[in-house]
Tab-separated table of C-alpha atoms and ligand atoms in Angstrom:
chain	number	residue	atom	x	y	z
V	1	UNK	CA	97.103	107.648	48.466
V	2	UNK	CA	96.052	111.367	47.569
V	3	UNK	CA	92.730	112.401	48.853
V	4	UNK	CA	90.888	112.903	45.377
V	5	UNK	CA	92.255	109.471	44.780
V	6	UNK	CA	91.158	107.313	47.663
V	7	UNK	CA	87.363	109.402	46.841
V	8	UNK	CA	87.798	108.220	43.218
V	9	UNK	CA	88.633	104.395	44.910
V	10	UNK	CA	85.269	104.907	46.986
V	11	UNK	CA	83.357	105.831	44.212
V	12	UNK	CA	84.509	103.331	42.251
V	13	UNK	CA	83.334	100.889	44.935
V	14	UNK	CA	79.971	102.171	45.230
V	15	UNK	CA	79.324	102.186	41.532
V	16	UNK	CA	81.145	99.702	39.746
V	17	UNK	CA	80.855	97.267	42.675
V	18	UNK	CA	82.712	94.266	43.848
V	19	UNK	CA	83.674	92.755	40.006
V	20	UNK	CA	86.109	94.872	39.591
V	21	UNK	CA	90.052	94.660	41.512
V	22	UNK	CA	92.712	95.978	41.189
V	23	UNK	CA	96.635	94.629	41.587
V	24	UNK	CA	98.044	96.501	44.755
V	25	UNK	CA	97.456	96.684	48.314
V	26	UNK	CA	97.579	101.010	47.318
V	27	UNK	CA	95.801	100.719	44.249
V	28	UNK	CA	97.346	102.615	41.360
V	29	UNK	CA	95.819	105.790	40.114
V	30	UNK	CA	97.232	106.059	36.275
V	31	UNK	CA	96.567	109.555	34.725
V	32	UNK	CA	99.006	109.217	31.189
V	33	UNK	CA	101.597	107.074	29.636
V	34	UNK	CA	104.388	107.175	26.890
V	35	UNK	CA	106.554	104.216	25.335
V	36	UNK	CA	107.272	101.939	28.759
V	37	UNK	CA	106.778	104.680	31.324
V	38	UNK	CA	103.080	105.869	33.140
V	39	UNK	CA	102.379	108.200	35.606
V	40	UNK	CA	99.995	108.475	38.291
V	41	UNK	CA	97.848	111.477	39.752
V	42	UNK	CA	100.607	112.804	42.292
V	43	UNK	CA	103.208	113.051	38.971
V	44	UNK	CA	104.857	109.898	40.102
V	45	UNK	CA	106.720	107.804	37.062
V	46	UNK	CA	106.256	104.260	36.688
V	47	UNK	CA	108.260	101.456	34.434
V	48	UNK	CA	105.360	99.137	32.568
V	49	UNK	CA	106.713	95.755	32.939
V	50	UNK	CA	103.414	94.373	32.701
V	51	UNK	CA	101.147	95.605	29.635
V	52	UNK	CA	101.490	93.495	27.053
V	53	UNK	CA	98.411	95.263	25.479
V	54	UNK	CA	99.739	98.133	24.470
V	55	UNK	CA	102.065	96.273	22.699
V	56	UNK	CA	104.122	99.656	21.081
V	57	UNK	CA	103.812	101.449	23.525
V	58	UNK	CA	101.510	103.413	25.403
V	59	UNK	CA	99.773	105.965	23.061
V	60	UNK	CA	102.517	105.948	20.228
V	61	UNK	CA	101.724	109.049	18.015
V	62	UNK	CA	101.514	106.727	14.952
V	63	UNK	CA	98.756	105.026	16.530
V	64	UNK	CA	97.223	107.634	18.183
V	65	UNK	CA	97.472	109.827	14.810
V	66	UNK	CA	95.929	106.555	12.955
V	67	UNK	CA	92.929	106.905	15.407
V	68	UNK	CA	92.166	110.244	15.404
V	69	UNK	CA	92.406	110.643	11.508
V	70	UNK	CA	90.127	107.896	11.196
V	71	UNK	CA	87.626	108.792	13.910
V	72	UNK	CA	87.832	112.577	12.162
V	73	UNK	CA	86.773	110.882	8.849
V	74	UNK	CA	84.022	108.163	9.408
V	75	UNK	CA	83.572	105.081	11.195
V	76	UNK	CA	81.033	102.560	10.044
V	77	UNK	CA	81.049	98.771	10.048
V	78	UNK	CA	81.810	95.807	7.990
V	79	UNK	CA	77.772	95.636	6.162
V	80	UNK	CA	79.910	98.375	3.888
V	81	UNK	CA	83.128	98.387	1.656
V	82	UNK	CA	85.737	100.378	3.061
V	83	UNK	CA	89.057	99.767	2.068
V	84	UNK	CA	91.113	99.882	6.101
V	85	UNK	CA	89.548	96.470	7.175
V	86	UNK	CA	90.640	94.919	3.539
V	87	UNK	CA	94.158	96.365	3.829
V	88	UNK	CA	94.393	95.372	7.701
V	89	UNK	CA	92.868	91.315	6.499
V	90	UNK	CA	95.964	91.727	3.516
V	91	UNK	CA	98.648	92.731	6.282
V	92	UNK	CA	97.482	89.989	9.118
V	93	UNK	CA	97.559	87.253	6.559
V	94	UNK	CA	100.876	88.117	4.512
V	95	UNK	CA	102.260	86.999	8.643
V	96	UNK	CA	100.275	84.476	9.416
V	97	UNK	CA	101.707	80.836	9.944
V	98	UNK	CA	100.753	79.111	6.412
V	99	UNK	CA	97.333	77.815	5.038
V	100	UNK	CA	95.597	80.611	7.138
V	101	UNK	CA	94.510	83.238	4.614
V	102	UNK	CA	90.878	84.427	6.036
V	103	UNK	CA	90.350	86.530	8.850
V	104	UNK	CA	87.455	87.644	10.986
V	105	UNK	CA	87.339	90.390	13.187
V	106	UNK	CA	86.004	91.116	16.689
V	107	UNK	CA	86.659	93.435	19.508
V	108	UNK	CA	87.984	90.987	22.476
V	109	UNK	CA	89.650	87.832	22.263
V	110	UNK	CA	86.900	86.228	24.414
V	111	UNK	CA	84.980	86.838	21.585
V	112	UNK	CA	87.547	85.348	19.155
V	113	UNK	CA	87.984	82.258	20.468
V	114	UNK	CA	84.051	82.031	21.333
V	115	UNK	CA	84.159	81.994	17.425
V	116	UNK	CA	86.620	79.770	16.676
V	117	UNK	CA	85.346	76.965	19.522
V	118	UNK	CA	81.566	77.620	17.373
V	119	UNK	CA	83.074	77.361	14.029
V	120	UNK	CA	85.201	74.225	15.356
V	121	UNK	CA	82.089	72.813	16.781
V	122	UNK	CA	80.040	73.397	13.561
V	123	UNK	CA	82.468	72.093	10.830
V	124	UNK	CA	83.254	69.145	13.040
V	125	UNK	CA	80.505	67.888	14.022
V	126	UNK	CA	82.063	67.109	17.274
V	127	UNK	CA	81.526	68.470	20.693
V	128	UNK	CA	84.824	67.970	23.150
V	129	UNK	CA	87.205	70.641	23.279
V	130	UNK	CA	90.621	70.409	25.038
V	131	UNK	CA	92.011	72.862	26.979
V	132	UNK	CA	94.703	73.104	29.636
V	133	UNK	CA	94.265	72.717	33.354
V	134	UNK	CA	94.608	76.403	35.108
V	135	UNK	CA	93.880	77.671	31.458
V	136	UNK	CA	92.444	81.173	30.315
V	137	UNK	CA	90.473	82.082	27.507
V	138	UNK	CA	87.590	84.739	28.331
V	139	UNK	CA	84.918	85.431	29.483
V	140	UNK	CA	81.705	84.790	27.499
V	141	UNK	CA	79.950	81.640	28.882
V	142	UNK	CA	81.414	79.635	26.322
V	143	UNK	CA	85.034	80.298	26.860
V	144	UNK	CA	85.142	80.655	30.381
V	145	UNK	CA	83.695	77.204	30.756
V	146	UNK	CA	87.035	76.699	28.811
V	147	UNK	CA	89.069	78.481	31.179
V	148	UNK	CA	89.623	76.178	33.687
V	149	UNK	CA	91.563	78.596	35.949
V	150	UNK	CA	88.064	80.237	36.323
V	151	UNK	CA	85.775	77.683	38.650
V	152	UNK	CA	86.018	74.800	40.535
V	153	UNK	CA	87.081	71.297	38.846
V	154	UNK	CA	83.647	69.537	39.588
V	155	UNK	CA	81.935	72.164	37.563
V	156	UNK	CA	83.663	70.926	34.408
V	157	UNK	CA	80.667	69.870	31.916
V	158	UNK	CA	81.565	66.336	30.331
V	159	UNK	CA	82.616	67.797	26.658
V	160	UNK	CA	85.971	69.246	28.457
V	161	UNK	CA	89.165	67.413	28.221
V	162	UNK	CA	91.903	68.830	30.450
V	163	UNK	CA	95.413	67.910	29.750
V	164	UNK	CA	98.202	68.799	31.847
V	165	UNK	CA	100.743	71.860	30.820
V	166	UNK	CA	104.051	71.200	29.899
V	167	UNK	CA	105.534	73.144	33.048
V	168	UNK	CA	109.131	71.926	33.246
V	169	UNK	CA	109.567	73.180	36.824
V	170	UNK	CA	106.203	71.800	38.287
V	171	UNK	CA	104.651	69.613	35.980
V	172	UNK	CA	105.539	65.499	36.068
V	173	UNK	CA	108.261	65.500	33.481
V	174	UNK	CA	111.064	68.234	34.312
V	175	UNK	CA	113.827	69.021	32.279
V	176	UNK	CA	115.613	66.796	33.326
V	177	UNK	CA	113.819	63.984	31.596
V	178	UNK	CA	114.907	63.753	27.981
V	179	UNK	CA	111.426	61.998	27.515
V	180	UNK	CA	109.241	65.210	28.572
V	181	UNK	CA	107.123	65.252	25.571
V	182	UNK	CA	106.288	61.557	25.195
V	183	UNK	CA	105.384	61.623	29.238
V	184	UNK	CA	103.406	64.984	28.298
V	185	UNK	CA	101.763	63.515	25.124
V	186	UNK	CA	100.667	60.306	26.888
V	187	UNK	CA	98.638	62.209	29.601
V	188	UNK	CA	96.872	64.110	26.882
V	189	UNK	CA	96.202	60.830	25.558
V	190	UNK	CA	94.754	59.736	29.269
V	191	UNK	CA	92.444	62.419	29.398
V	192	UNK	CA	91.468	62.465	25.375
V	193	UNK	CA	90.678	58.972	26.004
V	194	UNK	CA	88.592	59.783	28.998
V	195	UNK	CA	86.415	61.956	26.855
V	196	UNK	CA	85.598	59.436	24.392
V	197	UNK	CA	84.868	57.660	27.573
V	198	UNK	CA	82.409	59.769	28.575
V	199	UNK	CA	81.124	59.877	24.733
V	200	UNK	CA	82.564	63.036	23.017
V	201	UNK	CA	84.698	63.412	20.119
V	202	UNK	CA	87.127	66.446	20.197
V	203	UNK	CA	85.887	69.573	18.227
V	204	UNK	CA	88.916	71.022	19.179
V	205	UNK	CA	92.602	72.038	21.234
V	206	UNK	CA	92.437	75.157	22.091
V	207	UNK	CA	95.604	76.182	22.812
V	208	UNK	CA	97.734	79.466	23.820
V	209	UNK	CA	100.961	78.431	23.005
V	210	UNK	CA	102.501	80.499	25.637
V	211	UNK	CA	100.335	78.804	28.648
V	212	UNK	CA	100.217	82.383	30.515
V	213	UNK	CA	97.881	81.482	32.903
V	214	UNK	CA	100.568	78.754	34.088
V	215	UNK	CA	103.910	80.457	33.239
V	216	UNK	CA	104.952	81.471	30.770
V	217	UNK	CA	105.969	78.362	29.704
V	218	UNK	CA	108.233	77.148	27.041
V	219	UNK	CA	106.983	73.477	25.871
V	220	UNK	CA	109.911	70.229	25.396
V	221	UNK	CA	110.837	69.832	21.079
V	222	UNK	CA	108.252	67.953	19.565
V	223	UNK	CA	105.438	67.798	22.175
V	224	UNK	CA	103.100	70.450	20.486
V	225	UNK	CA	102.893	69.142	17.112
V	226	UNK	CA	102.668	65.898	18.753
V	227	UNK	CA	99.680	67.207	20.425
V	228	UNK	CA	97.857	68.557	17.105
V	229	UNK	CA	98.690	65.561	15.379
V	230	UNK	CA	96.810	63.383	18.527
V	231	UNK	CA	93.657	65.735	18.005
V	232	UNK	CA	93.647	65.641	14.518
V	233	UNK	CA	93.491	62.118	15.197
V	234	UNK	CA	90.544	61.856	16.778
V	235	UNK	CA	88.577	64.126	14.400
V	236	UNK	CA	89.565	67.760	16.079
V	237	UNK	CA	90.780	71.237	15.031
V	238	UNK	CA	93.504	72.880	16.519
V	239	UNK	CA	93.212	76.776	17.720
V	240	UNK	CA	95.960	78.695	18.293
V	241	UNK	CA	94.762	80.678	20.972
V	242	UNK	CA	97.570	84.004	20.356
V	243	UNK	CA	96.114	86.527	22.475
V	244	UNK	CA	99.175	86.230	24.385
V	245	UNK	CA	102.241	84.946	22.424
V	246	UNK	CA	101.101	86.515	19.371
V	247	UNK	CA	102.335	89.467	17.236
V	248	UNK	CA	106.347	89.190	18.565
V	249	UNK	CA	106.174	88.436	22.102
V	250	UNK	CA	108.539	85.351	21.822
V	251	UNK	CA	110.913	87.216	20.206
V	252	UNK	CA	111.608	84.254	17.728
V	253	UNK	CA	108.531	84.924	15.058
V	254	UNK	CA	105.310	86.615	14.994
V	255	UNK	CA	103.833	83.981	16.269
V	256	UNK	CA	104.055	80.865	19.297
V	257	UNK	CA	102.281	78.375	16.305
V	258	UNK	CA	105.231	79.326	14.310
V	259	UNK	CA	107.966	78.903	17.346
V	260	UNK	CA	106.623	75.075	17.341
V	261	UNK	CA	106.537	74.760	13.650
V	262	UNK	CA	102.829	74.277	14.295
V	263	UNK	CA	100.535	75.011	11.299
V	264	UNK	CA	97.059	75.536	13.309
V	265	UNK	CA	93.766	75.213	11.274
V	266	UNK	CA	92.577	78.264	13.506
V	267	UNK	CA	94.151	81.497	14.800
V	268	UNK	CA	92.770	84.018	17.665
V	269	UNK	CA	94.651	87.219	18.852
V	270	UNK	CA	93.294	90.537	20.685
V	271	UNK	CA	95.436	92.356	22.798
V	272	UNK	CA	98.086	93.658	21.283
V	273	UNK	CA	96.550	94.090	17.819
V	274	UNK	CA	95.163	97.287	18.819
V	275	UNK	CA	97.873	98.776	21.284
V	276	UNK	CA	95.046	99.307	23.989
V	277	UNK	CA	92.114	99.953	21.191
V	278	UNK	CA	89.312	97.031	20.915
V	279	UNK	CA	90.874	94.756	18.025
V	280	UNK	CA	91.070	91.429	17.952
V	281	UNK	CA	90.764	88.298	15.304
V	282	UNK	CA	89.923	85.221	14.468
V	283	UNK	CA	91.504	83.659	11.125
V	284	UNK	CA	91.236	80.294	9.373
V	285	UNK	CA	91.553	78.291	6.221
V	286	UNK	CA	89.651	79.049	3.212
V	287	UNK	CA	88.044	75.579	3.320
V	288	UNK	CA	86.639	76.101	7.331
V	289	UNK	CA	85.253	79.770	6.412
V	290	UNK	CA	83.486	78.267	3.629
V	291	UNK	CA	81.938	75.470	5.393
V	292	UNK	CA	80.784	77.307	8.290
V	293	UNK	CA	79.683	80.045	6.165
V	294	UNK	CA	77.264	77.862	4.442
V	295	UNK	CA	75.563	77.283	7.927
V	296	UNK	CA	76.059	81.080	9.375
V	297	UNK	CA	77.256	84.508	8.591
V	298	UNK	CA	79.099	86.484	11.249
V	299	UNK	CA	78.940	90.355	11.916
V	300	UNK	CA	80.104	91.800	15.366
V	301	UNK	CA	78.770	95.380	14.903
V	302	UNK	CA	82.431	97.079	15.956
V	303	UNK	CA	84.441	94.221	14.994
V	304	UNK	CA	86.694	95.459	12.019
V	305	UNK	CA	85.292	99.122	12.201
V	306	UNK	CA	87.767	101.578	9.936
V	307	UNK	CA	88.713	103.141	12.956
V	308	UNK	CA	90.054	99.744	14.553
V	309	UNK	CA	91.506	98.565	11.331
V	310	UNK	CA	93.453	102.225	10.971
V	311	UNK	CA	94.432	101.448	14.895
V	312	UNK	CA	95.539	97.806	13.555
V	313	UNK	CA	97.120	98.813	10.443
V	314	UNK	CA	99.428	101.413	12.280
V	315	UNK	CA	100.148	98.791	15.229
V	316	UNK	CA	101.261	96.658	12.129
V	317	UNK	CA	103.920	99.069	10.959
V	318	UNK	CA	105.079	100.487	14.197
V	319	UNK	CA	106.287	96.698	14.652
V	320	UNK	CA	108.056	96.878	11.151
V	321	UNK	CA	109.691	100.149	11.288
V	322	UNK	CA	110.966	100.115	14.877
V	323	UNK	CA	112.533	96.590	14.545
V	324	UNK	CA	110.426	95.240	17.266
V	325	UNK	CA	110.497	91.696	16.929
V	326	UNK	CA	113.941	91.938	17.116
V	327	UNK	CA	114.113	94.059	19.959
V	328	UNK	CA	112.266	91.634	21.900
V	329	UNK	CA	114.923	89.148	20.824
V	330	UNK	CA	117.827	90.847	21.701
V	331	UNK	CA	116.167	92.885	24.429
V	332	UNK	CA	114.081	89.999	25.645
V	333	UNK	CA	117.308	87.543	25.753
V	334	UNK	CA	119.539	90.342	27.881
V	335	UNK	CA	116.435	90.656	30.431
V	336	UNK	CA	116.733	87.152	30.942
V	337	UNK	CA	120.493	86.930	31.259
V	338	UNK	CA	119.964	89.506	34.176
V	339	UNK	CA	116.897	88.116	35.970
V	340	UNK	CA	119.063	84.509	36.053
V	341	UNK	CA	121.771	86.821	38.038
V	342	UNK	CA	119.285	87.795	40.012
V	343	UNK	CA	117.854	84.069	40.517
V	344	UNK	CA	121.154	83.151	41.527
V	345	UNK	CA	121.203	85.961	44.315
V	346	UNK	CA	117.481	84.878	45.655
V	347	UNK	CA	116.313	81.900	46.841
V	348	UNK	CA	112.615	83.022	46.497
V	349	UNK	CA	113.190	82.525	42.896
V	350	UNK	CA	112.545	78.699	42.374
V	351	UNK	CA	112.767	79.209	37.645
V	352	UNK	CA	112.901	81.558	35.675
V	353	UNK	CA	110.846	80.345	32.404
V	354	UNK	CA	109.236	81.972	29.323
V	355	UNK	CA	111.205	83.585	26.204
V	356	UNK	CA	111.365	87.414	24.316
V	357	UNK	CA	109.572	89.802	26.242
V	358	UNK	CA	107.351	87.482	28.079
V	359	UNK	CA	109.318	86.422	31.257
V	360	UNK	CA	107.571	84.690	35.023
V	361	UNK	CA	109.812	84.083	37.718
V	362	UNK	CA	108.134	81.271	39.787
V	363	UNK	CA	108.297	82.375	43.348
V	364	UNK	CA	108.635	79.725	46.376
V	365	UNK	CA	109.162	80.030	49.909
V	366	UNK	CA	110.962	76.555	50.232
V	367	UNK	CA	113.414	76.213	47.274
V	368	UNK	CA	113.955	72.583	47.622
V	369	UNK	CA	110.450	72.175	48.682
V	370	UNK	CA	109.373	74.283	45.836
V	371	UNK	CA	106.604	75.359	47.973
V	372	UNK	CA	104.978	77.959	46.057
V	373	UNK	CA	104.159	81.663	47.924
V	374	UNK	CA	101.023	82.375	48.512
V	375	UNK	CA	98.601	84.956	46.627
V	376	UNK	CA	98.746	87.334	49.720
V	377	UNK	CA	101.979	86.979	48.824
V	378	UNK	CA	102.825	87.801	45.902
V	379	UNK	CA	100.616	90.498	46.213
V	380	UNK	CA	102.783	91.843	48.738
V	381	UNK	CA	105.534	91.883	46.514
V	382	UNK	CA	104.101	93.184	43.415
V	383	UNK	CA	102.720	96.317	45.835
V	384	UNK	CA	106.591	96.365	47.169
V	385	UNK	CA	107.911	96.813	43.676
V	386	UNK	CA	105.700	99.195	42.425
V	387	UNK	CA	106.862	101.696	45.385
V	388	UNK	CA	110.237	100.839	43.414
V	389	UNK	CA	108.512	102.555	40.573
V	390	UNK	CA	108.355	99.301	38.292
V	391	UNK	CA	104.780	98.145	37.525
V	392	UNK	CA	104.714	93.847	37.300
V	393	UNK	CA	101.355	91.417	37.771
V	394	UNK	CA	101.214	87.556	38.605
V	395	UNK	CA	99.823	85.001	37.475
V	396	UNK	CA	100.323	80.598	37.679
V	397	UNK	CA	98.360	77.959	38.555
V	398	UNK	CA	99.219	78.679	42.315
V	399	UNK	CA	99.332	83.009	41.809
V	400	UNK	CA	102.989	82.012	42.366
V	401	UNK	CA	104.399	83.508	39.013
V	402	UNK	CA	105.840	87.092	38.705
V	403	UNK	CA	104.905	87.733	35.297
V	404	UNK	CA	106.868	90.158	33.526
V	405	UNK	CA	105.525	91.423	29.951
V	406	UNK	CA	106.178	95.034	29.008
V	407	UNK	CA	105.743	96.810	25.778
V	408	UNK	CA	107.719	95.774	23.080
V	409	UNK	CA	109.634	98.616	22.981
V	410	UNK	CA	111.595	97.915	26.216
V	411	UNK	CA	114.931	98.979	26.364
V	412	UNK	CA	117.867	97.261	27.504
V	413	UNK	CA	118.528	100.401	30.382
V	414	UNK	CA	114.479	99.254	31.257
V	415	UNK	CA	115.176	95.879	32.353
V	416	UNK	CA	118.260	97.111	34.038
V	417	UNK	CA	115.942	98.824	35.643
V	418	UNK	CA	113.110	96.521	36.371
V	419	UNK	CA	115.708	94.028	37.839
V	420	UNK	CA	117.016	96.464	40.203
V	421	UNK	CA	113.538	97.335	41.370
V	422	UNK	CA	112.246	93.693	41.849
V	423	UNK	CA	116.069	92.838	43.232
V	424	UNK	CA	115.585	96.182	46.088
V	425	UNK	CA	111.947	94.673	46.225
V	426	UNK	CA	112.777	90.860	46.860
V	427	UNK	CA	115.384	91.581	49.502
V	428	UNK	CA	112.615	93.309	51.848
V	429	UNK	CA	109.875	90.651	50.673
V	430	UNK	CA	112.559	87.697	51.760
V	431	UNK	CA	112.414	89.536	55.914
V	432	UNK	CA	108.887	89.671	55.939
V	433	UNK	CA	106.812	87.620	53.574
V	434	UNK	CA	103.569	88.451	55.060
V	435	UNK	CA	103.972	92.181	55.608
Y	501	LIG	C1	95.301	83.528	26.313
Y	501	LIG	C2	94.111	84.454	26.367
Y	501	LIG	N1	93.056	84.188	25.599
Y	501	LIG	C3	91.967	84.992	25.601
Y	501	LIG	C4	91.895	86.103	26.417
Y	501	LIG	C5	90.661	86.948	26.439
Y	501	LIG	O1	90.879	88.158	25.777
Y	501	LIG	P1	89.965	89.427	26.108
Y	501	LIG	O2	90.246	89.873	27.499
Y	501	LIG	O3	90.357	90.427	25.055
Y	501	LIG	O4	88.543	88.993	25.933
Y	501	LIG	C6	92.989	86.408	27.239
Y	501	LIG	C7	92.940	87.605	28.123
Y	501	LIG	O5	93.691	87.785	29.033
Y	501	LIG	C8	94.115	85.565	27.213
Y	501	LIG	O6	95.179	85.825	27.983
């Protein structure tokens, strides 16, 4: 590491304290970035296989222009009329998956889904919410009691239900079993039973369709609407928790509710609603807005400012006139033709799961064993492919998932590119796992 950058890493320590890590064993001094590609301090250029939040790119000139146009003119907040936020609602709900035609805006998806778990809670009457074990939804008390990925099981307060993800490769049913989603369904049943048990009603699933926290994963036909139809059931809402396979990431539609055929009663998305500005929502029917209304109003002093909803509006077009949720069809299905070459060619790689441009290769040490690597790990090999110039992150229930999520404008020469990099990476990795 440069000099000014290791005293920039000190400082950092001193100041911002221990809260804040960072991915690599050299951490990664970022100075700019354009389209897929960064650079660091010493003029080094990177591939971003990884940020999903800047989901056009890093500072596309649309966007950028957007922002600095607005920010040049006025920004205020939603106590006034301004026409951006309006447009920006009109946009979001001429995509969204039916019956969802009101939309709320905040700056982080923690905040989003804090929202939607209050609203659920208010217009239900009900308390339980179900969420998925290793899950991740923020960080506000509220939902990181929900994300169960964040603090030990026994913590759990008595309203959670935890169901089991629908992980093909690790999970109970594999995919082998032609009866995944009934053997799914049922132990959501188990534990939605065990709530009642313990006296709570379900407010609500809260639900990110694309399980990132575990996989990606790509749920068995049938299993998801299965699983709304189980909560409705029993009194609940279902949220579509889209921070992460929201707004073209599957490649398939603009959203992982609409992949499933899954009409949720609530929506949340952040991250890539913005391209790296603050922007994020939460939408709903008409009929849930209106009875929660009646008991609160909402107003998040920068959610839906007009310089956010000029950043949103421009994200929102970029993705129309550069064709990206088809490139993250067509680019997204030739990235996984080439990383299950490469999973033939490594026995480190146990599956290769996930869909579009949102791709985890599940990483073991013991293939028939399917013993998972460890975090120290996998952090050795995401440090060993970034000094191949490709920049990648991990996640999974074990930190055993090489998550792979890059702009959506990732090119079919990028993940030639990316595969050769974690390919040169993985063959040095499979000599000396622990360094
Ligand atoms: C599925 C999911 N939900 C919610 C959040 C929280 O969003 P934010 O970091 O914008 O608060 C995240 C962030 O990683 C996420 O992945």
């Amino acid at each position: 590491m440069r000099a000014s950058s290791s005293d920039l890493a000190a400082r950092r320590r001193q100041t911002l304290g221990p809260t804040y890590q960072n991915f690599y064993d050299q951490p990664l001094h970022l100075v700019r970035g354009e389209g897929v590609r960064l650079w660091d301090a010493d003029g080094r250029e990177y591939l971003d296989c990884y940020n999903n939040v800047v989901s056009v790119g890093h500072c596309h000139p649309r966007v950028v222009d957007a922002l600095c146009r607005q920010a040049a003119t006025l920004n205020t907040h939603t106590r006034y009329l301004h026409a951006s936020v309006v447009e920006l609602g009109e946009m979001l709900v001429a995509r969204l998956p039916a019956g969802i035609d009101t939309c709320v805006f905040t700056c982080t998806g923690s905040e989003a889904n804090d929202l939607a778990v209050q609203i659920a809670r208010a217009v239900t009457g009900n308390r339980g919410v179900v969420v998925s074990e290793a899950s991740y939804h923020g960080v506000t008390e509220l939902t990181r009691t929900l994300s169960t990925d964040s603090y030990p099981a026994a913590r759990r307060p008595d309203w959670l239900a935890v169901i089991e993800p629908p992980n093909r490769y690790r999970g109970p049913a594999g995919y082998d079993d032609p009866e995944a989603a009934t053997r799914y369904l049922e132990l959501a049943r188990d534990a939605l039973d065990a709530l009642d048990a313990r006296g709570h009603r379900p407010a609500a699933l809260l639900i990110d369709l694309v399980w990132d926290s575990n996989g990606p994963l790509v749920a068995p036909g049938g299993y998801v609407n299965a699983l709304a139809a189980e909560v409705r059931r029993r009194g609940g809402l279902v949220i579509a928790d889209e921070v992460q396979s929201g707004y073209c990431r599957s490649g398939a539609n603009w959203w992982g509710s609409t992949n499933y055929a899954l009409e949720p009663d609530i929506l949340t998305c952040g991250k890539p609603m913005g391209a790296g500005h603050p922007l994020a929502l939460m939408a709903t029917r008409r009929d849930i807005a209106e009875a929660y209304a009646e008991r609160c109003h909402y107003f998040n002093t920068f959610g839906g400012n007009p310089v956010s909803a000029e950043v949103g509006k421009a994200v929102i077009d970029v993705i129309d006139d550069e064709g990206l949720l088809d490139n993250a069809r067509e680019t997204g299905a030739y990235f996984e033709s080439l990383l299950r070459e490469l999973a033939a060619r490594h026995a480190t790689i146990g599956d290769v799961q996930g869909c579009g441009l949102f791709w985890g290769l599940d990483l073991v040490v013991d293939r028939d064993a399917r013993t998972p690597v460890t975090r120290e790990q996998m952090r050795r090999l995401c440090s060993l492919i970034v000094a191949e110039g490709v920049v990648t992150g991990h996640s999974g229930r074990y930190g055993q998932i090489l998550k792979l999520r890059p702009p959506l404008v990732f090119a079919r020469a990028d993940a030639e590119r990316a595969v050769a990099a974690i390919d040169a990476a993985l063959a040095r990795f499979e000599v000396e796992p622990d360094g």
